[in-house]
Short mmCIF file of C-alpha atoms in Angstrom, two decimals:
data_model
loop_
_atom_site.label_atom_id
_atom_site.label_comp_id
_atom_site.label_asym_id
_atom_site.label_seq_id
_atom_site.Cartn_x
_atom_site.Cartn_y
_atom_site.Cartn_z
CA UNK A 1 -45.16 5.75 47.89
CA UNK A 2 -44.09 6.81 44.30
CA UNK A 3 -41.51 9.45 45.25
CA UNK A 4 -38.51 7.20 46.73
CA UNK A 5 -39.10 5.63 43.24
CA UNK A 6 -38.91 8.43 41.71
CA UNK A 7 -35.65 10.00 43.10
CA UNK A 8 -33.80 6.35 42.94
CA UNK A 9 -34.58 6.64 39.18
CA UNK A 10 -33.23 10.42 38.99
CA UNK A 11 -29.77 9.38 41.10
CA UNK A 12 -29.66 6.12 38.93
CA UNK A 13 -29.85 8.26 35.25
CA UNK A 14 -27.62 10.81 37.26
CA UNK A 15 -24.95 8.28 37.43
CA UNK A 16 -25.23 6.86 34.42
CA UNK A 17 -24.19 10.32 32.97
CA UNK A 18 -21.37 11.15 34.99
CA UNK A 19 -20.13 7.65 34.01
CA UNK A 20 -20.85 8.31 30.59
CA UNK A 21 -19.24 11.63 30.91
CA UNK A 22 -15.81 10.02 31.94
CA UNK A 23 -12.62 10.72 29.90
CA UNK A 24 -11.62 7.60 28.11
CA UNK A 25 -8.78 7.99 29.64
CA UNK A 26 -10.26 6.78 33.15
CA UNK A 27 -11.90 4.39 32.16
CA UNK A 28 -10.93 1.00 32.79
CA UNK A 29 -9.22 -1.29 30.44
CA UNK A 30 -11.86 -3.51 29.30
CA UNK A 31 -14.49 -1.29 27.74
CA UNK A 32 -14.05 0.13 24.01
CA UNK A 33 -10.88 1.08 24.73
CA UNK A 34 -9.40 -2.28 24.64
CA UNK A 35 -10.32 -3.14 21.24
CA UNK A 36 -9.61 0.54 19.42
CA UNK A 37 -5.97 -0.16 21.17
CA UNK A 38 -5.16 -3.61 20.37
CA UNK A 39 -1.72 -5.02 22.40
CA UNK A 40 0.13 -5.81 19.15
CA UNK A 41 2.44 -4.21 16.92
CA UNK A 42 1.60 -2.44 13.90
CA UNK A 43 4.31 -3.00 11.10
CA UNK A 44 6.18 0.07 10.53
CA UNK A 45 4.69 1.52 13.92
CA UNK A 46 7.26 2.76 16.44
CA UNK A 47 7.73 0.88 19.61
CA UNK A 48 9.69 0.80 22.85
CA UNK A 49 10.52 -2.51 22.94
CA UNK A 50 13.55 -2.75 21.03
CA UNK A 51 16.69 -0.62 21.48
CA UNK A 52 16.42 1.76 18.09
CA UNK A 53 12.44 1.98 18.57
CA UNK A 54 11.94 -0.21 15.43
CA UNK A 55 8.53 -2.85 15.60
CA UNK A 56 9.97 -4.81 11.94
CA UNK A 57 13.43 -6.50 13.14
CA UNK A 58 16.73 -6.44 11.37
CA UNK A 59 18.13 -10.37 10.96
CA UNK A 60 21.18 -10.30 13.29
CA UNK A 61 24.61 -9.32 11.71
CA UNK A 62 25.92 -12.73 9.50
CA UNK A 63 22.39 -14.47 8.99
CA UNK A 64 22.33 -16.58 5.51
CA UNK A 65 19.29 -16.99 4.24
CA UNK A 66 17.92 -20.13 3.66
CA UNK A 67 16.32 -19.10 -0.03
CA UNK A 68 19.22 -17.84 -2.06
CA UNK A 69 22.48 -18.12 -0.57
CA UNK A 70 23.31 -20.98 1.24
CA UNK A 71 21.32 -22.62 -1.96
CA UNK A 72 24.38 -23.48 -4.50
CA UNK A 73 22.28 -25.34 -6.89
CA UNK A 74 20.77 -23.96 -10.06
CA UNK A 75 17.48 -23.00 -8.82
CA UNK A 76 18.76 -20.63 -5.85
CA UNK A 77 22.30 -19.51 -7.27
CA UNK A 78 21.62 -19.54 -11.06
CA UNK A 79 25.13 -20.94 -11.62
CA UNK A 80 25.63 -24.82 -12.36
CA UNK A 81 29.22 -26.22 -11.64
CA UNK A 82 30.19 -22.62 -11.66
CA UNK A 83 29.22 -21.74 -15.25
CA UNK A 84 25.49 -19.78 -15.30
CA UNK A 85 22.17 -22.03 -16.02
CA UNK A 86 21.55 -22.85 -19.56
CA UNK A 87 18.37 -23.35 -18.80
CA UNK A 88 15.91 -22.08 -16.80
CA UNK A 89 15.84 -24.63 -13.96
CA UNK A 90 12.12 -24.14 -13.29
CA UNK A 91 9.02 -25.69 -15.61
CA UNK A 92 8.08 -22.93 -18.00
CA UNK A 93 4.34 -22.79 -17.91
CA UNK A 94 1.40 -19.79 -19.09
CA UNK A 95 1.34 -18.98 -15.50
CA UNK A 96 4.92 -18.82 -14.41
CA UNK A 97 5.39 -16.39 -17.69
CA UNK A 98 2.27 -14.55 -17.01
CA UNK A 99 3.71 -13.98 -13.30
CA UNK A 100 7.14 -12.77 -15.10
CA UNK A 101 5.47 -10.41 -17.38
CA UNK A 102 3.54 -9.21 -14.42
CA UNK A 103 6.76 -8.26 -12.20
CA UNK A 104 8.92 -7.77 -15.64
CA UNK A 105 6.62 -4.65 -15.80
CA UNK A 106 6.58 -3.47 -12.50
CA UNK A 107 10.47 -3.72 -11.67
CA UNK A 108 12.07 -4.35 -15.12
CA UNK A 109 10.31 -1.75 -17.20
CA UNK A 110 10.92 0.90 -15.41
CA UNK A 111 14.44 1.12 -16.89
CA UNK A 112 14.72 -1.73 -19.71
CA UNK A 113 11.06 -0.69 -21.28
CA UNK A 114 8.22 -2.66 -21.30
CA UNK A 115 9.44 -4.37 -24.88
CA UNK A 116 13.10 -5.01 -23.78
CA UNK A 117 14.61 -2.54 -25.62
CA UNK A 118 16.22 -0.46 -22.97
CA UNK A 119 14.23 2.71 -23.44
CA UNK A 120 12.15 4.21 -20.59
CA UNK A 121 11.53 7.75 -18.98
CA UNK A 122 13.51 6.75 -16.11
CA UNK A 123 16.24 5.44 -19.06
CA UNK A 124 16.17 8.57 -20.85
CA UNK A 125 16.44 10.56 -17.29
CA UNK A 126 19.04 8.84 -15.83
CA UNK A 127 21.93 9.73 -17.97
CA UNK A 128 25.18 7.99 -18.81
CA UNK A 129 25.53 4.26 -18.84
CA UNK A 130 21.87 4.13 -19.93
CA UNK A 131 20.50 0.39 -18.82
CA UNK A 132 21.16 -2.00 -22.04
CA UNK A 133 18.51 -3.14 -24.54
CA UNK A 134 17.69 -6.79 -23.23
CA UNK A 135 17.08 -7.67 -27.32
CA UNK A 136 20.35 -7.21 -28.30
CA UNK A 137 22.14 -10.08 -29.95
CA UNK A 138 24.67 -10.03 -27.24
CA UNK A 139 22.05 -10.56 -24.95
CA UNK A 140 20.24 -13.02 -26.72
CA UNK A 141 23.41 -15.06 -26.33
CA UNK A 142 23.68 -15.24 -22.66
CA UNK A 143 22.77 -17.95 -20.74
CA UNK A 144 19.58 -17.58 -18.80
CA UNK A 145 21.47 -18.13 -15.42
CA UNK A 146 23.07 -14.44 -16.28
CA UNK A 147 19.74 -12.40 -16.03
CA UNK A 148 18.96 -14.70 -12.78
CA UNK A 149 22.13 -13.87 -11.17
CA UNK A 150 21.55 -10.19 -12.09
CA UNK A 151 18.28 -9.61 -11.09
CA UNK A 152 19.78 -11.42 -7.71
CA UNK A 153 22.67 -9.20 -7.03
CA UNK A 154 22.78 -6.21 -9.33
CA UNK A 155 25.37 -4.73 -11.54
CA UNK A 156 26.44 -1.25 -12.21
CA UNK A 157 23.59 1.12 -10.90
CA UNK A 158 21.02 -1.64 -11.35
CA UNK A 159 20.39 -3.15 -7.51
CA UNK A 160 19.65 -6.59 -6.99
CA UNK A 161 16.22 -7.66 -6.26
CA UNK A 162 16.14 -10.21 -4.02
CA UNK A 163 14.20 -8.27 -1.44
CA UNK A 164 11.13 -7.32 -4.15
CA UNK A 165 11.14 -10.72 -6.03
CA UNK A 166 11.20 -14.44 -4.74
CA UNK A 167 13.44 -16.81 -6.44
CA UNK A 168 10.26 -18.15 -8.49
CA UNK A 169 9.59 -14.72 -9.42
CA UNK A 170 12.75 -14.15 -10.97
CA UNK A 171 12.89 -17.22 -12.65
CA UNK A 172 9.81 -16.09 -13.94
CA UNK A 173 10.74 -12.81 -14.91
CA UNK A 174 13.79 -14.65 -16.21
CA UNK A 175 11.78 -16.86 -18.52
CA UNK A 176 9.78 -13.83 -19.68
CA UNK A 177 12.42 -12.24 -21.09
CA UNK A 178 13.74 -15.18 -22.57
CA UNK A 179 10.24 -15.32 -24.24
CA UNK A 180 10.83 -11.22 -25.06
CA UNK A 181 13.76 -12.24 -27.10
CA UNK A 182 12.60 -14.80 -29.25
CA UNK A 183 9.89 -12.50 -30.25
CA UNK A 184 10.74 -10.70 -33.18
CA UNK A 185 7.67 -7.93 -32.31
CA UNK A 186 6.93 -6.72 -28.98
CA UNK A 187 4.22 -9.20 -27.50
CA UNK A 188 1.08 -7.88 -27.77
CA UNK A 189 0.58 -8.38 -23.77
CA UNK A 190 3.57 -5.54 -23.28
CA UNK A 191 1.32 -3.47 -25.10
CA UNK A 192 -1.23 -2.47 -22.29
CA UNK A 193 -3.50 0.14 -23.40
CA UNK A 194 -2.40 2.16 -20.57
CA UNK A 195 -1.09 5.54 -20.86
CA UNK A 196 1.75 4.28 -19.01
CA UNK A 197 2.41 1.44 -21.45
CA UNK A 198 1.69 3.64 -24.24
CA UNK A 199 4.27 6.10 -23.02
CA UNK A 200 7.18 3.00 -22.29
CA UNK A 201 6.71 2.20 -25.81
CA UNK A 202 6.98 5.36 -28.03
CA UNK A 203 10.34 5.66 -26.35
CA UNK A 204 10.60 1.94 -27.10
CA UNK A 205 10.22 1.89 -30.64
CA UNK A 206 12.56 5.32 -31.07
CA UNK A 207 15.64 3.01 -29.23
CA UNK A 208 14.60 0.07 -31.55
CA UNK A 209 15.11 2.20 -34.94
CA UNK A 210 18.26 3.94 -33.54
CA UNK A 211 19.39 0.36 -33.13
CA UNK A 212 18.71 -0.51 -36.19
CA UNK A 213 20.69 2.41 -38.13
CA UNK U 1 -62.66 26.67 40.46
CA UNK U 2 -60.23 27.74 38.64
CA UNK U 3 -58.00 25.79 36.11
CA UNK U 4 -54.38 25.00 37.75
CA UNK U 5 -52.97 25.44 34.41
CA UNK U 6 -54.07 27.90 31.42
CA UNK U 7 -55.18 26.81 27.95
CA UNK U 8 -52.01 27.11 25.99
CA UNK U 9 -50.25 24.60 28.50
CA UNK U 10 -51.72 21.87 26.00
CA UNK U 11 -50.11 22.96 23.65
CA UNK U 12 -46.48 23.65 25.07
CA UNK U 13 -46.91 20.13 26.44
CA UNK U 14 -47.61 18.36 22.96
CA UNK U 15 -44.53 20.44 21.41
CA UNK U 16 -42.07 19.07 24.13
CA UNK U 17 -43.44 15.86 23.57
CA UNK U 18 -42.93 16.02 19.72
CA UNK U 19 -39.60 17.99 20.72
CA UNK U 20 -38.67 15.29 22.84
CA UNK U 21 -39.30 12.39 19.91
CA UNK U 22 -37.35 14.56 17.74
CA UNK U 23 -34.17 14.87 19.75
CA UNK U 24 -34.22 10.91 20.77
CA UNK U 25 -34.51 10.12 17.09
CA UNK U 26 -32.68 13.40 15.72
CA UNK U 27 -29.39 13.63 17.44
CA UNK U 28 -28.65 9.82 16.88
CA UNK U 29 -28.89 9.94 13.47
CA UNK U 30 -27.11 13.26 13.37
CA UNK U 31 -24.10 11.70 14.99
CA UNK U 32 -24.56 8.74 12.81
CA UNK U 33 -24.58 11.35 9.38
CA UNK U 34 -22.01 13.26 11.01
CA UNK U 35 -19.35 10.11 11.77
CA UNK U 36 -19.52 9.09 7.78
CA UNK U 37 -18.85 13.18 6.74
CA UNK U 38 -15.35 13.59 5.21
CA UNK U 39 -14.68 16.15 8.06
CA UNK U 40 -14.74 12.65 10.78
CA UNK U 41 -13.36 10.73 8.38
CA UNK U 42 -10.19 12.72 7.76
CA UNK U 43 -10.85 12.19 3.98
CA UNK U 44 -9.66 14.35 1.60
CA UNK U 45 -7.53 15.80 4.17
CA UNK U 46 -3.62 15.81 2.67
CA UNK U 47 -1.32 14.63 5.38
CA UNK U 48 2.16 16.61 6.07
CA UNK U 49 4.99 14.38 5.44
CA UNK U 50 8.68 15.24 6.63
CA UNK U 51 9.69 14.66 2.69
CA UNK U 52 8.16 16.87 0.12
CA UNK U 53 7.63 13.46 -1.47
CA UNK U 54 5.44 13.73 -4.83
CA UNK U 55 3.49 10.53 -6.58
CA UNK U 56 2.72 12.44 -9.73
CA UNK U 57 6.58 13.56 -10.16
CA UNK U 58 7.53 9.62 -9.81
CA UNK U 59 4.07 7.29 -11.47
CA UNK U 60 2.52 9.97 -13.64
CA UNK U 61 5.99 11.48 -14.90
CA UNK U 62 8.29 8.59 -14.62
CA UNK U 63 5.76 5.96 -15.14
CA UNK U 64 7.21 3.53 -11.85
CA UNK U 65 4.39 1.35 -10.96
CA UNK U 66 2.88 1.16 -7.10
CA UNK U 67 5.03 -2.18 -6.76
CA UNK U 68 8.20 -1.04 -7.70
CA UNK U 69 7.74 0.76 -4.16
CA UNK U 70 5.26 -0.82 -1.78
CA UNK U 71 6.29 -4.45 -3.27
CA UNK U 72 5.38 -6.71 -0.37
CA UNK U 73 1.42 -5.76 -1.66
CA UNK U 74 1.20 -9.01 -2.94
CA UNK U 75 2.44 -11.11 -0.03
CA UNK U 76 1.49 -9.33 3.03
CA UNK U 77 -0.91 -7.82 5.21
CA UNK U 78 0.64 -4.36 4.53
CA UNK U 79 1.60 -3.24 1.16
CA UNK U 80 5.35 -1.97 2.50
CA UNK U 81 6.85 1.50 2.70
CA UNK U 82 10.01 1.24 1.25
CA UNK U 83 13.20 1.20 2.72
CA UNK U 84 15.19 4.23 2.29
CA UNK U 85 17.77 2.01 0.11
CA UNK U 86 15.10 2.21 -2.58
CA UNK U 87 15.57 5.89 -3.76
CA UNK U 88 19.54 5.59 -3.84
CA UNK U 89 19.75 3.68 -7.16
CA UNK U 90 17.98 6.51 -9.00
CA UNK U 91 18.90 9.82 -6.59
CA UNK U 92 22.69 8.87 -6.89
CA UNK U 93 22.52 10.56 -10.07
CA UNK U 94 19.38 12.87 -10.50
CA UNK U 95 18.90 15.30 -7.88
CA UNK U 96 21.72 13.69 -6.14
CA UNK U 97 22.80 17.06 -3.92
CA UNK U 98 19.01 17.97 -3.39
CA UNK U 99 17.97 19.15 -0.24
CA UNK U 100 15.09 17.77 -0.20
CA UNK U 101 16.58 14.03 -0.30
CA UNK U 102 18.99 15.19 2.79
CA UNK U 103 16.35 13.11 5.19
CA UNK U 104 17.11 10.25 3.19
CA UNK U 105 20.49 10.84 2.79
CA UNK U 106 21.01 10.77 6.22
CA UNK U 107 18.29 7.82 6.34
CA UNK U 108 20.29 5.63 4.68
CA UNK U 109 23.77 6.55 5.86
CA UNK U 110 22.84 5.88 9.58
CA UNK U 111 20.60 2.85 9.15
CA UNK U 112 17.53 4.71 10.80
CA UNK U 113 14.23 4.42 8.53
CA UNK U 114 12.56 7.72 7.91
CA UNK U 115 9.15 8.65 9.95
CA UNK U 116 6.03 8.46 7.26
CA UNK U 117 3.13 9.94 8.47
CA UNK U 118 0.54 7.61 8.26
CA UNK U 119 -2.50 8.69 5.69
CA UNK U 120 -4.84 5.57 6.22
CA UNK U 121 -5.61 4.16 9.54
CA UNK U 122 -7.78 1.66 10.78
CA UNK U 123 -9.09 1.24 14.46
CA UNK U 124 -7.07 -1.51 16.21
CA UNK U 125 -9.78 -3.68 16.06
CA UNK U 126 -9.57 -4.06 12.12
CA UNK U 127 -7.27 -6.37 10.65
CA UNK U 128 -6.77 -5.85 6.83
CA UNK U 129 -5.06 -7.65 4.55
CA UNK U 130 -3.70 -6.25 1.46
CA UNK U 131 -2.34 -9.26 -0.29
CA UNK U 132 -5.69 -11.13 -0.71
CA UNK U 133 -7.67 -7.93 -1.97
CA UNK U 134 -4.54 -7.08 -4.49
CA UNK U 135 -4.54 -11.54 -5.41
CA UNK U 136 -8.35 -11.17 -5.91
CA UNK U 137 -8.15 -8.67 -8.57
CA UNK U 138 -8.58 -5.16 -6.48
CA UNK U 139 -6.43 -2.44 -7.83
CA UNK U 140 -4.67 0.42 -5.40
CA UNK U 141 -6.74 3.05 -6.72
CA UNK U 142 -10.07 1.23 -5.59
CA UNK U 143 -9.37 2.12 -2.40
CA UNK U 144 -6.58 4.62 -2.61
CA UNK U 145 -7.83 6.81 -5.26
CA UNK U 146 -5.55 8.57 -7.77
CA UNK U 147 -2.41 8.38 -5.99
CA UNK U 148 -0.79 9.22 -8.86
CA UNK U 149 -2.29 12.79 -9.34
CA UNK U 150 -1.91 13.37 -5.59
CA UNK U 151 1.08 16.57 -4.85
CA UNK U 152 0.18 14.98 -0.81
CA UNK U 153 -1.29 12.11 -0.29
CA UNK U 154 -4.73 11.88 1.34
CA UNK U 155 -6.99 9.27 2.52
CA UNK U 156 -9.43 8.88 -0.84
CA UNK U 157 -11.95 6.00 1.02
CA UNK U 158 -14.47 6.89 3.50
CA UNK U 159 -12.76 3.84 5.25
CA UNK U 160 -15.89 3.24 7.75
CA UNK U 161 -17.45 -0.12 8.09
CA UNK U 162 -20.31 0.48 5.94
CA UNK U 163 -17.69 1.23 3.23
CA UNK U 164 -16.28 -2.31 3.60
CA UNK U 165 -19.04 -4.30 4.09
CA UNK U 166 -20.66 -2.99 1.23
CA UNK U 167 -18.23 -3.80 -1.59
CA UNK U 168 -17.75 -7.27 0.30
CA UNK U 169 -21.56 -7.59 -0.21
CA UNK U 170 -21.28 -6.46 -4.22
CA UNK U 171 -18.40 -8.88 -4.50
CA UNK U 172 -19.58 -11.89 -1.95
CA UNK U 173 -16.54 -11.62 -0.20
CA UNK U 174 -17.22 -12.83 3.15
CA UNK U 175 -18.86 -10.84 5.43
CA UNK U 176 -18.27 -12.78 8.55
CA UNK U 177 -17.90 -10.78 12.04
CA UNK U 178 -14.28 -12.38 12.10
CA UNK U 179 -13.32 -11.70 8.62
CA UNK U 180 -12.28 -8.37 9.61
CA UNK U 181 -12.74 -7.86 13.57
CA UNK U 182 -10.52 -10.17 15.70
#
């Protein structure tokens, strides 16, 4: 009476281990498989579904965007019946310049040094036209529409950022460095206690007494 | 009449028994120690890339922050590898004729982005988000480690489950099935 038992349960664990023995390959969609192999495109991923095997799509040839360009007024174009802003067209509050000291350092520093003064590592590496002190007086005098329009579309060897900064964010960064020149010290925020900061401003406060000679 | 079996039988059948209770308990918790070891994690392990590319040369010696690069970290799901566009302002004048920058050379002359090996990866099944750890206050090297003293980059986290779900615990980020697992 027990044996038939017996050998059903033997053929029953018997299959179960062949099964579980499977390649994943055979097995059917529907098990594990599915959700270690999701149907959706990873950013950056290459894919067949596109002609040049690219997942992140181009804009077509001739699109405008909507944020900066086809915007004429003051806020997206920095210029005001064609002359640059005066102002800067957005409210100035502790946020918005906290936000522009934030990307000031990540993107500005790097060249113009974390006080303005156009001295960096990159500055000092990069040879002939080094990037200009943003503290000068001739700087001081130009219209806060100028940086805007700058950090937009470039000039010389500096590239625009458009694609790295919103148009808030480099109002922001805009107003920050408005706020760097009316300081007469280097803000005590610029002065992170980073090495990195620490570094930025050595080189800093050389520029600022061979400006000063 | 004799015994069917001898004496010692006893004992060879108490030591598969205990053997047996040994290997049901032993070799799942052997795979389980073994799956969280850096040698199934891939951690620590640098990854070949098809440029020489080196962090310490560019945030240690030039002091360019992580954002200046992977600058969609604050917006997006994925912090960004840059487009090829984003070494020309700099390598059009140092180590312009390198060889090593030929890939990007050629990167950016024909339009066709360059092939990153990827150092971090998540099962399909994970959905992570990089602009609301960065927004809450996470830094890169939480996660990432010293990029920054790294010749190659490797993946620094243990990146399993338990990994996550612990710091969302410390934190009390949410620890919902669906927070991470769609």
């Amino acid at each position: 009476m027990r044996r038939p038992c017996v050998i059903t349960a033997a053929i029953f664990a018997l299959a179960l281990f062949v099964g579980a023995c499977s390649k994943s390959s055979e097995r059917e969609p529907g098990d594990f498989e599915r959700m270690r192999i999701q149907q959706r495109d990873e950013p950056y991923a290459p894919g067949e579904l596109f002609a040049n095997n690219e997942r992140l799509r181009q804009p077509p040839a001739g699109t405008v965007s909507r944020e900066s360009e086809s915007d004429t007024g003051a806020i997206g174009s920095g210029m005001q019946a064609g002359r640059m802003t005066a102002v800067v067209p957005l409210s100035i509050t502790p946020e918005r310049l906290a936000l522009g000291q934030r990307k000031y350092t990540v993107f500005c520093a790097v060249c113009h040094g974390a006080g303005g003064f156009g001295g960096s590592i990159v500055a000092v590496n990069m040879g002939a036209p080094r990037p200009p002190s943003l503290r000068s007086a001739a700087m001081a005098a130009k219209a806060p529409g100028y940086f805007f329009v700058i950090a937009t579309h470039g000039i010389g060897r500096m590239p625009g950022y458009a694609p790295q900064l919103t148009v808030e964010e480099r109002w922001a960064v805009v107003a920050y460095i408005e706020q760097l020149q009316r300081s007469t010290t280097t803000p005590p925020e610029a002065r992170a206690d980073s090495l990195r900061a620490l570094g930025i401003r050595r080189i800093d406060s050389v520029l600022a007494s061979e400006q000063r000679r | 009449m004799a015994a069917p079996f001898p004496r010692w039988v006893n004992t060879l059948a108490r030591a598969t028994l205990i053997a047996a209770v040994c290997t049901l308990v032993g070799v799942p918790v052997a795979l389980m120690a073994w799956v969280r070891t850096p040698n199934a994690t891939r951690r620590f392990q640098p990854v070949a890339q098809p440029i020489a590319f080196d962090h310490r040369i560019h945030v240690t010696g030039q002091h360019i922050d992580c954002q200046y690069c992977h600058f969609s970290v604050e917006r997006a799901a994925s912090a960004g590898i840059p487009p090829s566009s984003t070494c020309v302002p700099c390598h059009s004048t140092v180590w312009m004729n390198s060889s090593a920058l030929s890939l990007v050379r050629q990167s950016v002359a024909t339009g066709t982005p360059l092939h990153w090996n990827r150092v971090n990866a998540l099962p399909g099944f994970v959905y992570f988000n990089h602009a609301i750890h960065v927004n809450k206050g996470i830094k890169c090297e939480n996660c990432h480690g010293r990029v920054e003293r790294m010749a190659r980059v490797y993946q620094a986290a243990p990146l399993t489950m338990s990994w996550c779900v612990d710091c969302h615990r410390t934190v009390r980020a949410p620890t919902n099935c669906t927070t991470c697992h769609r």
